[in-house]
Short mmCIF file of C-alpha atoms in Angstrom, two decimals:
data_model
loop_
_atom_site.label_atom_id
_atom_site.label_comp_id
_atom_site.label_asym_id
_atom_site.label_seq_id
_atom_site.Cartn_x
_atom_site.Cartn_y
_atom_site.Cartn_z
CA UNK A 1 57.63 50.20 -76.80
CA UNK A 2 56.86 47.97 -79.90
CA UNK A 3 53.32 47.26 -80.69
CA UNK A 4 54.05 43.56 -80.43
CA UNK A 5 55.32 43.86 -76.99
CA UNK A 6 52.13 46.01 -76.06
CA UNK A 7 49.90 43.15 -77.31
CA UNK A 8 51.84 40.66 -75.40
CA UNK A 9 51.77 42.47 -72.30
CA UNK A 10 47.92 42.91 -72.36
CA UNK A 11 47.44 39.11 -72.92
CA UNK A 12 49.14 38.42 -69.66
CA UNK A 13 47.17 40.78 -67.71
CA UNK A 14 44.80 38.88 -65.23
CA UNK A 15 41.00 40.02 -65.36
CA UNK A 16 39.54 40.38 -61.84
CA UNK A 17 35.88 41.16 -61.31
CA UNK A 18 34.81 44.72 -59.77
CA UNK A 19 31.50 44.14 -59.51
CA UNK A 20 30.33 41.59 -57.20
CA UNK A 21 32.59 42.29 -54.13
CA UNK A 22 30.50 42.80 -50.93
CA UNK A 23 30.48 46.53 -49.60
CA UNK A 24 30.92 47.14 -46.17
CA UNK A 25 29.80 49.91 -43.90
CA UNK A 26 32.11 52.86 -44.31
CA UNK A 27 31.87 54.14 -40.74
CA UNK A 28 33.18 50.86 -39.40
CA UNK A 29 37.16 50.44 -38.68
CA UNK A 30 38.44 47.78 -40.70
CA UNK A 31 41.87 45.90 -40.03
CA UNK A 32 44.64 48.40 -40.31
CA UNK A 33 42.19 51.30 -39.82
CA UNK A 34 41.87 50.18 -36.33
CA UNK A 35 45.64 51.19 -35.68
CA UNK A 36 45.93 54.66 -34.68
CA UNK A 37 48.84 55.25 -37.27
CA UNK A 38 46.92 53.70 -40.26
CA UNK A 39 47.69 55.18 -43.67
CA UNK A 40 47.60 52.45 -46.29
CA UNK A 41 45.49 49.82 -47.69
CA UNK A 42 46.31 46.05 -48.72
CA UNK A 43 45.91 42.76 -48.74
CA UNK A 44 47.23 39.43 -47.72
CA UNK A 45 47.40 40.89 -44.30
CA UNK A 46 48.42 43.98 -42.22
CA UNK A 47 50.72 44.97 -39.45
CA UNK A 48 51.65 47.88 -37.19
CA UNK A 49 53.21 49.91 -40.11
CA UNK A 50 52.37 48.16 -43.45
CA UNK A 51 50.08 46.04 -45.49
CA UNK A 52 50.88 43.07 -47.76
CA UNK A 53 49.54 41.99 -51.06
CA UNK A 54 50.00 38.75 -52.97
CA UNK A 55 50.87 39.67 -56.45
CA UNK A 56 52.36 38.12 -59.82
CA UNK A 57 55.49 39.15 -61.44
CA UNK A 58 53.91 39.13 -65.11
CA UNK A 59 57.37 39.16 -66.68
CA UNK A 60 58.92 36.51 -64.54
CA UNK A 61 55.71 34.51 -64.14
CA UNK A 62 56.17 34.21 -60.40
CA UNK A 63 54.18 35.03 -57.25
CA UNK A 64 55.56 37.76 -55.12
CA UNK A 65 54.44 39.62 -52.09
CA UNK A 66 54.16 43.66 -52.27
CA UNK A 67 54.75 45.17 -48.60
CA UNK A 68 53.26 48.75 -48.71
CA UNK A 69 54.38 50.69 -45.62
CA UNK A 70 52.56 53.56 -43.97
CA UNK A 71 53.11 57.17 -45.46
CA UNK A 72 56.82 58.23 -45.03
CA UNK A 73 57.38 55.33 -42.61
CA UNK A 74 60.67 55.38 -40.53
CA UNK A 75 60.32 51.65 -40.63
CA UNK A 76 60.04 51.27 -44.02
CA UNK A 77 63.00 53.36 -44.73
CA UNK A 78 65.03 51.37 -42.12
CA UNK A 79 63.83 47.75 -43.58
CA UNK A 80 64.62 49.02 -47.16
CA UNK A 81 68.06 50.08 -46.26
CA UNK A 82 68.61 46.80 -44.23
CA UNK A 83 67.54 44.78 -47.38
CA UNK A 84 69.95 46.95 -49.42
CA UNK A 85 72.71 46.25 -47.12
CA UNK A 86 72.08 42.62 -47.01
CA UNK A 87 71.76 42.42 -50.82
CA UNK A 88 75.15 44.19 -51.21
CA UNK A 89 76.81 41.75 -49.16
CA UNK A 90 79.36 39.32 -51.18
CA UNK A 91 78.34 35.74 -51.59
CA UNK A 92 79.06 34.03 -48.33
CA UNK A 93 79.28 30.28 -47.52
CA UNK A 94 76.86 30.70 -44.52
CA UNK A 95 73.78 28.64 -44.27
CA UNK A 96 72.08 31.15 -42.33
CA UNK A 97 72.19 33.49 -45.37
CA UNK A 98 69.53 31.32 -47.11
CA UNK A 99 67.25 31.74 -44.12
CA UNK A 100 66.87 35.44 -44.27
CA UNK A 101 63.95 36.79 -46.44
CA UNK A 102 65.21 39.13 -49.07
CA UNK A 103 63.86 42.05 -51.07
CA UNK A 104 63.81 41.79 -54.75
CA UNK A 105 63.01 45.61 -55.39
CA UNK A 106 61.67 48.78 -53.82
CA UNK A 107 59.76 51.92 -55.00
CA UNK A 108 57.39 54.55 -54.01
CA UNK A 109 53.96 55.07 -54.70
CA UNK A 110 53.01 58.96 -54.72
CA UNK A 111 49.69 60.47 -53.57
CA UNK A 112 48.42 63.89 -52.61
CA UNK A 113 49.23 62.81 -49.11
CA UNK A 114 52.79 61.90 -49.44
CA UNK A 115 54.98 58.88 -50.55
CA UNK A 116 54.30 55.31 -49.63
CA UNK A 117 57.48 53.06 -49.78
CA UNK A 118 56.96 49.56 -51.13
CA UNK A 119 59.05 46.51 -51.01
CA UNK A 120 58.67 43.67 -53.53
CA UNK A 121 59.74 40.25 -52.06
CA UNK A 122 59.92 36.74 -53.35
CA UNK A 123 57.27 34.41 -51.83
CA UNK A 124 59.20 32.31 -49.46
CA UNK A 125 60.03 28.75 -50.97
CA UNK A 126 55.79 21.30 -37.36
CA UNK A 127 58.84 20.99 -36.20
CA UNK A 128 59.73 23.10 -33.49
CA UNK A 129 63.38 22.14 -33.01
CA UNK A 130 64.00 22.37 -36.85
CA UNK A 131 62.47 25.90 -36.74
CA UNK A 132 64.58 26.98 -33.91
CA UNK A 133 67.72 25.51 -35.70
CA UNK A 134 66.97 27.46 -38.84
CA UNK A 135 66.29 30.69 -36.73
CA UNK A 136 69.57 30.35 -34.89
CA UNK A 137 71.41 29.94 -38.11
CA UNK A 138 69.93 32.95 -39.56
CA UNK A 139 70.65 34.78 -36.35
CA UNK A 140 74.41 33.78 -36.49
CA UNK A 141 74.74 35.11 -40.21
CA UNK A 142 73.19 38.39 -39.09
CA UNK A 143 75.34 38.80 -36.10
CA UNK A 144 78.57 37.50 -37.44
CA UNK A 145 78.51 38.33 -41.10
CA UNK A 146 75.94 41.13 -41.78
CA UNK A 147 76.43 43.12 -38.62
CA UNK A 148 72.59 43.38 -38.12
CA UNK A 149 70.65 43.22 -34.82
CA UNK A 150 66.85 41.95 -35.73
CA UNK A 151 65.24 43.37 -32.34
CA UNK A 152 61.69 41.86 -33.23
CA UNK A 153 62.02 38.10 -33.00
CA UNK A 154 58.46 36.89 -32.64
CA UNK A 155 56.32 34.19 -34.07
CA UNK A 156 54.68 36.28 -37.02
CA UNK A 157 58.21 37.17 -38.24
CA UNK A 158 59.13 33.62 -38.78
CA UNK A 159 57.50 32.39 -42.08
CA UNK A 160 57.36 29.01 -43.49
CA UNK A 161 58.28 28.62 -47.31
CA UNK A 162 55.56 27.46 -49.74
CA UNK A 163 56.28 24.51 -51.84
CA UNK A 164 52.70 23.92 -52.79
CA UNK A 165 52.35 27.01 -55.04
CA UNK A 166 48.87 25.82 -55.75
CA UNK A 167 47.60 27.44 -52.74
CA UNK A 168 48.81 30.84 -54.33
CA UNK A 169 47.10 29.91 -57.59
CA UNK A 170 43.79 29.12 -55.65
CA UNK A 171 44.12 32.67 -53.72
CA UNK A 172 44.41 34.26 -57.16
CA UNK A 173 41.26 32.43 -58.76
CA UNK A 174 39.06 33.03 -55.51
CA UNK A 175 40.13 36.83 -55.66
CA UNK A 176 38.88 36.71 -59.43
CA UNK A 177 35.57 34.79 -58.75
CA UNK A 178 34.82 36.07 -55.35
CA UNK A 179 36.35 39.36 -54.61
CA UNK A 180 37.28 40.22 -51.06
CA UNK A 181 34.71 42.53 -49.09
CA UNK A 182 35.79 46.13 -48.86
CA UNK A 183 34.58 49.53 -48.19
CA UNK A 184 35.06 53.09 -49.69
CA UNK A 185 36.07 56.14 -47.54
CA UNK A 186 36.35 59.31 -49.93
CA UNK A 187 38.86 58.26 -52.47
CA UNK A 188 40.31 55.35 -50.62
CA UNK A 189 39.37 51.58 -50.76
CA UNK A 190 39.79 49.40 -47.59
CA UNK A 191 40.15 45.66 -48.31
CA UNK A 192 39.85 42.63 -45.99
CA UNK A 193 42.44 40.22 -45.86
CA UNK A 194 42.01 36.78 -47.71
CA UNK A 195 43.78 33.64 -45.98
CA UNK A 196 45.84 31.09 -47.86
CA UNK A 197 44.69 27.90 -48.01
CA UNK A 198 46.40 25.62 -45.49
CA UNK A 199 49.04 23.07 -46.67
CA UNK A 200 51.15 20.33 -45.28
CA UNK A 201 54.04 20.85 -47.80
CA UNK A 202 56.24 23.54 -45.84
CA UNK A 203 59.53 24.71 -46.86
CA UNK A 204 62.26 25.95 -44.64
CA UNK A 205 61.64 28.54 -41.91
CA UNK A 206 62.65 32.10 -43.00
CA UNK A 207 63.36 35.05 -40.79
CA UNK A 208 61.65 38.32 -42.03
CA UNK A 209 60.52 41.94 -41.31
CA UNK A 210 63.60 44.25 -40.77
CA UNK A 211 61.78 47.32 -39.78
CA UNK A 212 63.06 47.41 -36.45
CA UNK A 213 66.76 46.13 -37.29
CA UNK A 214 69.82 48.05 -36.34
CA UNK A 215 73.11 47.94 -37.84
CA UNK A 216 76.73 49.82 -38.02
CA UNK A 217 77.73 49.89 -34.33
CA UNK A 218 78.26 47.07 -31.76
CA UNK A 219 76.42 48.90 -29.06
CA UNK A 220 73.13 50.65 -29.04
CA UNK A 221 70.81 52.81 -26.72
CA UNK A 222 67.10 53.24 -26.48
CA UNK A 223 63.77 51.46 -26.35
CA UNK A 224 63.40 48.19 -28.78
CA UNK A 225 61.51 45.03 -29.00
CA UNK A 226 58.09 44.06 -28.44
CA UNK A 227 57.15 44.66 -24.87
CA UNK A 228 56.78 41.05 -23.68
CA UNK A 229 60.17 40.15 -25.43
CA UNK A 230 62.19 43.05 -24.13
CA UNK A 231 65.52 42.32 -22.49
CA UNK A 232 66.74 43.27 -19.09
CA UNK A 233 68.94 45.73 -20.42
CA UNK A 234 66.51 47.51 -22.42
CA UNK A 235 64.19 47.53 -19.56
CA UNK A 236 66.72 49.16 -17.44
CA UNK A 237 67.69 51.65 -19.80
CA UNK A 238 71.37 50.43 -20.42
CA UNK A 239 73.30 49.93 -23.52
CA UNK A 240 72.56 46.76 -25.69
CA UNK A 241 73.76 44.70 -28.48
CA UNK A 242 73.03 41.61 -30.83
CA UNK A 243 72.52 39.74 -27.64
CA UNK A 244 69.01 41.16 -27.26
CA UNK A 245 68.03 38.68 -30.07
CA UNK A 246 69.19 35.78 -27.97
CA UNK A 247 67.01 36.93 -25.04
CA UNK A 248 63.97 36.97 -27.77
CA UNK A 249 64.67 33.60 -28.77
CA UNK A 250 64.74 32.33 -25.08
CA UNK A 251 61.39 33.88 -24.35
CA UNK A 252 60.00 32.57 -27.80
CA UNK A 253 61.14 29.10 -26.86
CA UNK A 254 59.24 29.51 -23.54
CA UNK A 255 55.99 31.04 -24.91
CA UNK A 256 55.56 28.59 -27.84
CA UNK A 257 57.23 25.25 -27.31
CA UNK A 258 54.92 24.62 -24.11
CA UNK A 259 52.37 27.31 -24.47
CA UNK A 260 53.77 29.19 -21.34
CA UNK A 261 52.07 32.28 -20.63
CA UNK A 262 53.38 35.60 -21.44
CA UNK A 263 54.74 38.24 -19.12
CA UNK A 264 52.67 41.31 -18.15
CA UNK A 265 52.63 44.28 -20.43
CA UNK A 266 52.13 48.01 -20.08
CA UNK A 267 48.33 48.84 -20.52
CA UNK A 268 48.54 52.75 -21.47
CA UNK A 269 51.22 55.36 -22.40
CA UNK A 270 51.06 56.94 -18.99
CA UNK A 271 54.39 57.15 -16.88
CA UNK A 272 52.69 55.61 -13.95
CA UNK A 273 51.30 52.76 -15.81
CA UNK A 274 54.72 52.40 -17.75
CA UNK A 275 56.60 52.31 -14.55
CA UNK A 276 54.38 49.70 -12.80
CA UNK A 277 54.39 47.49 -15.79
CA UNK A 278 58.17 47.73 -15.92
CA UNK A 279 58.08 46.71 -12.03
CA UNK A 280 56.07 43.79 -12.84
CA UNK A 281 58.22 42.60 -15.68
CA UNK A 282 61.42 43.03 -13.40
CA UNK A 283 59.79 41.08 -10.51
CA UNK A 284 58.84 38.21 -12.85
CA UNK A 285 62.53 38.28 -14.17
CA UNK A 286 63.95 38.05 -10.67
CA UNK A 287 61.47 35.25 -9.82
CA UNK A 288 62.90 33.36 -12.94
CA UNK A 289 66.67 34.30 -12.51
CA UNK A 290 67.35 35.65 -9.13
CA UNK A 291 68.44 39.00 -8.42
CA UNK A 292 70.45 40.93 -11.04
CA UNK A 293 74.23 41.12 -10.63
CA UNK A 294 75.32 44.31 -8.56
CA UNK A 295 77.24 45.68 -11.35
CA UNK A 296 74.19 46.22 -13.40
CA UNK A 297 72.67 48.66 -11.00
CA UNK A 298 75.04 51.60 -10.36
CA UNK A 299 74.89 52.84 -14.08
CA UNK A 300 71.31 52.66 -14.38
CA UNK A 301 69.13 55.47 -12.77
CA UNK A 302 66.03 53.63 -13.82
CA UNK A 303 67.29 50.46 -11.78
CA UNK A 304 67.39 52.44 -8.79
CA UNK A 305 63.59 52.75 -8.81
CA UNK A 306 63.27 48.94 -8.09
CA UNK A 307 66.69 47.76 -6.84
CA UNK A 308 69.19 49.04 -3.99
CA UNK A 309 72.84 49.11 -4.56
CA UNK A 310 73.17 45.40 -3.69
CA UNK A 311 70.63 44.23 -6.29
CA UNK A 312 67.99 43.57 -3.76
CA UNK A 313 64.35 44.18 -4.62
CA UNK A 314 62.89 47.25 -3.14
CA UNK A 315 59.82 47.81 -5.40
CA UNK A 316 56.25 47.94 -4.06
CA UNK A 317 55.30 45.04 -6.26
CA UNK A 318 55.67 41.63 -4.71
CA UNK A 319 57.95 39.04 -6.27
CA UNK A 320 56.06 36.31 -7.69
CA UNK A 321 56.22 32.52 -6.63
CA UNK A 322 57.06 31.20 -10.04
CA UNK A 323 60.00 29.73 -12.20
CA UNK A 324 60.21 28.35 -15.72
CA UNK A 325 59.60 24.90 -14.49
CA UNK A 326 56.32 25.89 -12.55
CA UNK A 327 55.11 27.47 -15.89
CA UNK A 328 55.29 24.38 -17.84
CA UNK A 329 53.23 21.09 -17.30
CA UNK A 330 53.82 18.83 -20.35
CA UNK A 331 57.27 17.70 -20.06
CA UNK A 332 58.68 15.12 -17.71
CA UNK A 333 61.91 13.12 -16.84
CA UNK A 334 65.05 13.72 -18.72
CA UNK A 335 63.40 15.74 -21.79
CA UNK A 336 62.21 18.30 -19.23
CA UNK A 337 65.57 18.55 -17.71
CA UNK A 338 67.14 18.97 -21.18
CA UNK A 339 64.48 21.24 -22.22
CA UNK A 340 64.68 23.83 -19.40
CA UNK A 341 68.64 23.98 -19.77
CA UNK A 342 68.12 25.27 -23.43
CA UNK A 343 66.30 28.63 -22.49
CA UNK A 344 68.20 29.42 -19.45
CA UNK A 345 71.37 29.67 -21.64
CA UNK A 346 69.62 32.61 -23.07
CA UNK A 347 67.80 34.07 -20.27
CA UNK A 348 70.30 35.65 -18.30
CA UNK A 349 70.61 39.36 -17.04
CA UNK A 350 74.08 40.09 -18.55
CA UNK A 351 74.30 39.98 -22.17
CA UNK A 352 77.67 38.58 -22.27
CA UNK A 353 76.40 35.53 -20.16
CA UNK A 354 74.07 34.54 -22.95
CA UNK A 355 75.34 31.95 -25.53
CA UNK A 356 75.76 32.98 -29.15
CA UNK A 357 73.50 31.53 -31.82
CA UNK A 358 76.32 29.24 -32.98
CA UNK A 359 77.03 27.95 -29.52
CA UNK A 360 73.16 27.17 -28.84
CA UNK A 361 73.22 25.26 -32.22
CA UNK A 362 74.94 22.60 -30.35
CA UNK A 363 72.56 22.35 -27.51
CA UNK A 364 71.83 18.72 -26.25
CA UNK A 365 68.11 19.42 -26.21
CA UNK A 366 67.97 21.07 -29.73
CA UNK A 367 69.84 18.05 -30.91
CA UNK A 368 68.20 15.40 -29.24
CA UNK A 369 65.23 13.24 -31.27
#
């Protein structure tokens, strides 16, 4: 490297104070350390298998996010491979392709404990209906063009692009002048997350986080999805396809549009608790959608724990007196009727009965003022 290049590089580096940050009690569990599978440090934030940093590309003079996965992470490998596949696709004339968060690069950090996979991503550049339209466009692209099932559609994986980049500069200056509290544990440093300043200048919604994505075949098997978003075919241990994402969207609409309560979740890893929690979930599905079609029962050994050959409930848990309509109390009149027709097109026992993303984009409620 030429000396002039070295001098230029040094001028570009930012100086961050290492003297004034608050030190926290090293015996107290902090953020991602509270997760039993904790392996890495961060931070803009943290999740179940990764932490995220706000960084600056010193060559392109742009803000980027750096996602650091847990050591030897299966989810990290899956997400990296999914982004590699998305980046390899030919340019397509599909609006949804612009609504998928992509990766700029990936690399490994090597330590004595193993390799940590890293993804570099561009920082993404309140209207619920508009957000849902963008989400459905993104899913239509994934399902029809990219051959990908996301399997993890939830609020935290839908990010609003930032148009007011001053909040990123503010974040950088605050970290320089008032470093985040941290603690030292052996040779590791655990950082607390710093929140970005709020802004009213939001860009388009963008779907991200492909650590649980599947691709390559049209039918899959096995447990997927956050538990409260789990589709009937997954609960009943049956084959599933891209329509599990549609089920996710239907529940997401019910949970966020009118702040409906979530369905019960399992409380522990014990088989008895898991079966009881599954029973609650299936009972509430029956309350909302009626009994499952009889043809779903014979090929599911697990289904016979709760249902007879006719699809009638035989579980010990009582079917609750509830419906989508009784869980919501904010809407009235025609808007209420239109709204409930929308999630009911997605919340179906049989995957083939759920509308596709493209079909849902034409829904009257979604298109209404």
